[in-house]
Amino acid sequence: MTIGVIGAMPEEVALLARDLEGARSERRGTRDYLRGRLQGRDAVVVFSGWGKVASTSTATTLIEVFGVDSVVFTGVAGALAPDLAVGDVVIGAELLQHDLDASAVPGIARYEVPLLGVSRFRSDARLVRLARAAAGRYLTERLAADVGEEHLREFGLHNPAVRTGLIVSGDQFISSAARVAEILADLPDALCVEMEGAAVAQVCFEHGVPFVVLRAISDRADHAAPVDFPRFLRTVASHLTCGVVMGLMAAL
Ligand code: ADE
């Protein structure tokens, strides 16, 4: 059993690589795939780059070339649900491409992947359950020690929550309240927005490979997002997502 771990941030992949025992690197395309053992499990860890094409090619290579049997995707996301705060963790039970629209063609619904007949890809139920538990443990037991009081205060990380539900993906960095409202008008149950998860989900679905996507909220997808996002990335996100992945790997 080999687990593919895809990170959307070089910082978090660097932290995971630090914990990878017997790491060997193999370059394919422009990606460095790191094989080794994480928490006693065979794993391949890789930075995917950003966007649906980059993550699609990375997930495909993990499955086709490295033979992984399950995929864990981690990174950050912008909040859509009004009650989500920076530092909360979202486990994607369902993934959908918010920028996919072939509905001009009769018989194809908005968001439906043409010829596949699927709009929402479901994550593996067991991986969702384990990721949720690992995130809860990390937030209560480890976050403060890893990140430090100063950064907890800076981002108002008092009591971060774990939520499970719909994550939407598209090739856009969302940075306006108007665009958030547009997405929520059609997809009121969407919790957060990012740029890769649903693409990885589709690849895994087509290969019959179980997957889960987990995201730390870095911004509110509004006008402040371009500033909030890199600040959170540098100081908190990599510890948080790496810590949750390590907890998940230990529980598998
Ligand atoms: N990832 C983190 N924040 C995001 C945002 N606001 N839009 C898209 N992807 C993101």
Short mmCIF file of C-alpha atoms and ligand atoms in Angstrom, two decimals:
data_model
loop_
_atom_site.label_atom_id
_atom_site.label_comp_id
_atom_site.label_asym_id
_atom_site.label_seq_id
_atom_site.Cartn_x
_atom_site.Cartn_y
_atom_site.Cartn_z
CA MET A 1 0.00 0.00 0.00
CA THR A 2 1.53 3.32 -1.11
CA ILE A 3 -0.05 6.67 -0.32
CA GLY A 4 0.41 9.67 -2.59
CA VAL A 5 0.56 12.97 -0.72
CA ILE A 6 0.14 16.06 -2.87
CA GLY A 7 0.82 19.48 -1.37
CA ALA A 8 -0.19 22.72 -3.04
CA MET A 9 2.54 24.67 -1.23
CA PRO A 10 6.29 24.08 -1.41
CA GLU A 11 6.57 25.06 2.28
CA GLU A 12 4.38 22.20 3.46
CA VAL A 13 6.01 19.67 1.14
CA ALA A 14 9.37 20.76 2.60
CA LEU A 15 8.06 19.97 6.11
CA LEU A 16 6.71 16.59 5.01
CA ALA A 17 10.00 15.84 3.24
CA ARG A 18 11.83 16.49 6.52
CA ASP A 19 9.82 13.65 8.11
CA LEU A 20 10.16 11.28 5.16
CA GLU A 21 12.42 8.34 6.04
CA GLY A 22 14.80 7.06 3.35
CA ALA A 23 13.71 9.79 0.92
CA ARG A 24 14.65 9.37 -2.74
CA SER A 25 13.74 12.03 -5.28
CA GLU A 26 12.67 11.37 -8.86
CA ARG A 27 12.04 14.19 -11.32
CA ARG A 28 9.17 13.88 -13.85
CA GLY A 29 8.02 16.80 -15.90
CA THR A 30 8.80 19.73 -13.66
CA ARG A 31 7.87 17.91 -10.43
CA ASP A 32 10.08 16.25 -7.81
CA TYR A 33 8.43 13.08 -6.50
CA LEU A 34 9.87 12.07 -3.11
CA ARG A 35 9.52 8.41 -2.22
CA GLY A 36 10.06 7.18 1.31
CA ARG A 37 8.22 6.20 4.48
CA LEU A 38 5.96 8.53 6.47
CA GLN A 39 4.79 7.26 9.86
CA GLY A 40 5.85 3.76 8.81
CA ARG A 41 3.84 3.79 5.53
CA ASP A 42 5.18 3.82 1.98
CA ALA A 43 4.51 7.27 0.58
CA VAL A 44 5.27 9.51 -2.39
CA VAL A 45 5.21 13.22 -1.54
CA VAL A 46 5.06 15.90 -4.23
CA PHE A 47 4.42 19.61 -4.73
CA SER A 48 1.77 19.85 -7.44
CA GLY A 49 2.01 23.44 -8.55
CA TRP A 50 -1.24 25.42 -8.68
CA GLY A 51 -4.36 24.99 -10.75
CA LYS A 52 -6.36 22.15 -12.22
CA VAL A 53 -3.96 21.21 -15.02
CA ALA A 54 -0.91 21.09 -12.72
CA SER A 55 -2.70 18.98 -10.13
CA THR A 56 -4.26 16.70 -12.75
CA SER A 57 -0.89 15.86 -14.24
CA THR A 58 0.63 15.31 -10.78
CA ALA A 59 -2.18 13.01 -9.62
CA THR A 60 -2.05 11.04 -12.87
CA THR A 61 1.72 10.52 -12.57
CA LEU A 62 1.35 9.41 -8.93
CA ILE A 63 -1.18 6.78 -9.95
CA GLU A 64 0.23 5.66 -13.33
CA VAL A 65 3.98 5.86 -12.65
CA PHE A 66 4.34 5.51 -8.89
CA GLY A 67 1.41 3.12 -8.41
CA VAL A 68 -0.10 4.84 -5.37
CA ASP A 69 -3.32 3.24 -4.06
CA SER A 70 -4.72 6.31 -2.36
CA VAL A 71 -4.22 10.05 -2.60
CA VAL A 72 -4.24 12.75 0.07
CA PHE A 73 -4.29 16.36 -1.15
CA THR A 74 -3.49 19.22 1.25
CA GLY A 75 -3.25 22.98 1.01
CA VAL A 76 -5.07 26.19 1.83
CA ALA A 77 -8.39 27.62 0.65
CA GLY A 78 -10.50 30.75 0.71
CA ALA A 79 -13.63 30.66 2.89
CA LEU A 80 -17.05 30.82 1.20
CA ALA A 81 -19.28 29.83 4.14
CA PRO A 82 -19.80 32.96 6.28
CA ASP A 83 -19.16 31.11 9.54
CA LEU A 84 -15.71 29.78 8.53
CA ALA A 85 -12.68 31.57 9.96
CA VAL A 86 -9.00 31.70 9.05
CA GLY A 87 -7.30 28.66 10.60
CA ASP A 88 -10.36 26.40 10.38
CA VAL A 89 -9.81 23.11 8.57
CA VAL A 90 -12.16 21.81 5.87
CA ILE A 91 -12.25 18.16 4.90
CA GLY A 92 -13.75 17.85 1.42
CA ALA A 93 -16.40 15.15 1.49
CA GLU A 94 -17.41 16.33 -2.02
CA LEU A 95 -15.46 18.19 -4.71
CA LEU A 96 -16.86 20.15 -7.67
CA GLN A 97 -15.37 22.39 -10.40
CA HIS A 98 -17.12 25.76 -10.00
CA ASP A 99 -15.74 27.03 -13.35
CA LEU A 100 -16.96 24.07 -15.43
CA ASP A 101 -19.97 24.87 -17.60
CA ALA A 102 -20.91 22.92 -20.75
CA SER A 103 -24.61 23.48 -20.10
CA ALA A 104 -25.09 25.13 -23.50
CA VAL A 105 -24.99 21.57 -24.84
CA PRO A 106 -28.42 19.95 -24.44
CA GLY A 107 -28.47 17.27 -21.73
CA ILE A 108 -25.40 18.50 -19.81
CA ALA A 109 -26.01 20.19 -16.47
CA ARG A 110 -23.95 23.11 -15.14
CA TYR A 111 -20.83 21.79 -13.31
CA GLU A 112 -21.24 18.32 -14.83
CA VAL A 113 -18.06 16.81 -16.26
CA PRO A 114 -19.07 16.22 -19.90
CA LEU A 115 -19.44 12.55 -20.84
CA LEU A 116 -18.71 11.42 -17.28
CA GLY A 117 -22.08 12.51 -15.94
CA VAL A 118 -20.67 13.52 -12.54
CA SER A 119 -20.67 16.98 -10.93
CA ARG A 120 -19.69 16.13 -7.37
CA PHE A 121 -16.88 13.67 -6.69
CA ARG A 122 -17.08 11.98 -3.30
CA SER A 123 -13.97 11.51 -1.15
CA ASP A 124 -13.38 8.11 0.44
CA ALA A 125 -15.56 7.89 3.58
CA ARG A 126 -12.87 6.23 5.73
CA LEU A 127 -10.20 8.77 4.73
CA VAL A 128 -12.65 11.60 5.49
CA ARG A 129 -13.33 10.17 8.94
CA LEU A 130 -9.62 9.69 9.72
CA ALA A 131 -8.66 13.13 8.35
CA ARG A 132 -11.38 14.77 10.43
CA ALA A 133 -10.13 13.07 13.61
CA ALA A 134 -6.48 13.90 12.79
CA ALA A 135 -7.36 17.56 12.18
CA GLY A 136 -9.27 17.80 15.48
CA ARG A 137 -6.35 16.28 17.37
CA TYR A 138 -3.80 18.55 15.71
CA LEU A 139 -5.77 21.75 16.36
CA THR A 140 -6.28 21.03 20.04
CA GLU A 141 -2.99 19.33 20.89
CA ARG A 142 -0.24 20.67 18.61
CA LEU A 143 -1.06 23.86 16.73
CA ALA A 144 -0.17 26.29 19.52
CA ALA A 145 3.24 24.70 20.11
CA ASP A 146 4.10 24.54 16.38
CA VAL A 147 2.97 28.05 15.49
CA GLY A 148 3.60 30.08 18.65
CA GLU A 149 1.42 32.54 20.60
CA GLU A 150 2.36 35.54 18.46
CA HIS A 151 1.01 34.02 15.24
CA LEU A 152 -2.05 32.58 16.99
CA ARG A 153 -2.90 36.14 18.07
CA GLU A 154 -1.99 37.66 14.70
CA PHE A 155 -4.51 35.44 12.88
CA GLY A 156 -7.06 35.25 15.73
CA LEU A 157 -6.69 31.47 15.93
CA HIS A 158 -8.51 30.99 19.23
CA ASN A 159 -10.57 27.92 18.70
CA PRO A 160 -10.19 26.65 15.11
CA ALA A 161 -12.91 24.27 13.96
CA VAL A 162 -12.97 21.28 11.61
CA ARG A 163 -15.77 21.14 9.03
CA THR A 164 -16.66 18.49 6.48
CA GLY A 165 -18.54 19.21 3.25
CA LEU A 166 -18.32 20.59 -0.28
CA ILE A 167 -15.07 22.14 -1.57
CA VAL A 168 -15.20 23.87 -4.97
CA SER A 169 -12.23 24.28 -7.31
CA GLY A 170 -11.48 26.42 -10.33
CA ASP A 171 -8.63 28.06 -12.20
CA GLN A 172 -9.20 31.40 -10.47
CA PHE A 173 -7.85 32.95 -7.28
CA ILE A 174 -11.07 34.38 -5.82
CA SER A 175 -10.64 37.86 -4.31
CA SER A 176 -13.99 39.63 -4.38
CA ALA A 177 -17.12 39.45 -2.25
CA ALA A 178 -19.19 39.70 -5.44
CA ARG A 179 -17.63 36.54 -6.91
CA VAL A 180 -18.11 34.72 -3.58
CA ALA A 181 -21.80 35.68 -3.63
CA GLU A 182 -22.09 34.44 -7.23
CA ILE A 183 -20.60 31.03 -6.36
CA LEU A 184 -22.79 30.71 -3.25
CA ALA A 185 -25.94 31.68 -5.18
CA ASP A 186 -25.63 28.46 -7.21
CA LEU A 187 -23.79 26.33 -4.65
CA PRO A 188 -25.08 27.40 -1.22
CA ASP A 189 -23.49 24.43 0.56
CA ALA A 190 -19.95 25.21 -0.71
CA LEU A 191 -17.64 25.69 2.28
CA CYS A 192 -14.46 26.93 0.62
CA VAL A 193 -12.75 27.56 -2.71
CA GLU A 194 -9.36 26.51 -4.04
CA MET A 195 -7.71 25.64 -7.36
CA GLU A 196 -6.93 21.90 -7.45
CA GLY A 197 -9.07 19.56 -5.33
CA ALA A 198 -11.85 18.70 -7.78
CA ALA A 199 -9.32 18.01 -10.55
CA VAL A 200 -7.45 15.52 -8.34
CA ALA A 201 -10.82 14.07 -7.33
CA GLN A 202 -11.77 13.48 -10.98
CA VAL A 203 -8.47 11.75 -11.76
CA CYS A 204 -8.87 9.50 -8.69
CA PHE A 205 -12.51 8.77 -9.59
CA GLU A 206 -11.54 7.76 -13.13
CA HIS A 207 -8.82 5.43 -11.78
CA GLY A 208 -10.89 4.02 -8.91
CA VAL A 209 -8.36 5.35 -6.37
CA PRO A 210 -9.65 6.51 -2.93
CA PHE A 211 -8.76 10.11 -2.08
CA VAL A 212 -9.35 12.89 0.41
CA VAL A 213 -8.77 16.65 0.15
CA LEU A 214 -8.03 18.70 3.25
CA ARG A 215 -7.66 22.47 3.39
CA ALA A 216 -6.76 25.08 5.97
CA ILE A 217 -8.64 28.36 5.53
CA SER A 218 -6.11 31.11 4.70
CA ASP A 219 -8.41 33.97 3.66
CA ARG A 220 -12.02 35.00 3.04
CA ALA A 221 -11.70 35.08 -0.78
CA ASP A 222 -12.34 38.86 -0.63
CA HIS A 223 -10.27 41.94 -1.53
CA ALA A 224 -7.87 41.21 1.38
CA ALA A 225 -7.23 37.63 0.21
CA PRO A 226 -4.09 38.38 -1.87
CA VAL A 227 -2.43 39.79 1.30
CA ASP A 228 -3.87 37.38 3.91
CA PHE A 229 -3.08 34.28 1.89
CA PRO A 230 0.76 34.51 1.64
CA ARG A 231 1.06 35.74 5.24
CA PHE A 232 -0.86 32.73 6.54
CA LEU A 233 1.07 30.43 4.22
CA ARG A 234 4.45 31.51 5.53
CA THR A 235 3.66 31.28 9.21
CA VAL A 236 0.84 28.83 9.95
CA ALA A 237 -0.44 26.80 7.01
CA SER A 238 2.53 24.55 6.38
CA HIS A 239 2.70 23.43 10.05
CA LEU A 240 -1.03 22.91 10.19
CA THR A 241 -1.49 20.85 7.03
CA CYS A 242 1.73 18.88 7.55
CA GLY A 243 0.65 18.09 11.13
CA VAL A 244 -2.78 16.89 10.02
CA VAL A 245 -1.29 14.71 7.25
CA MET A 246 1.15 13.15 9.71
CA GLY A 247 -1.73 12.38 12.08
CA LEU A 248 -3.75 10.89 9.24
CA MET A 249 -0.81 8.74 8.07
CA ALA A 250 -0.34 7.42 11.62
CA ALA A 251 -4.02 6.44 11.80
CA LEU A 252 -4.19 4.60 8.46
N1 ADE B 1 -6.52 29.21 -2.14
C1 ADE B 1 -6.41 29.97 -1.02
N2 ADE B 1 -7.19 31.04 -1.08
C2 ADE B 1 -7.82 31.00 -2.27
C3 ADE B 1 -8.74 31.85 -2.94
N3 ADE B 1 -9.15 32.98 -2.35
N4 ADE B 1 -9.16 31.49 -4.18
C4 ADE B 1 -8.71 30.35 -4.75
N5 ADE B 1 -7.84 29.53 -4.19
C5 ADE B 1 -7.39 29.84 -2.95
#
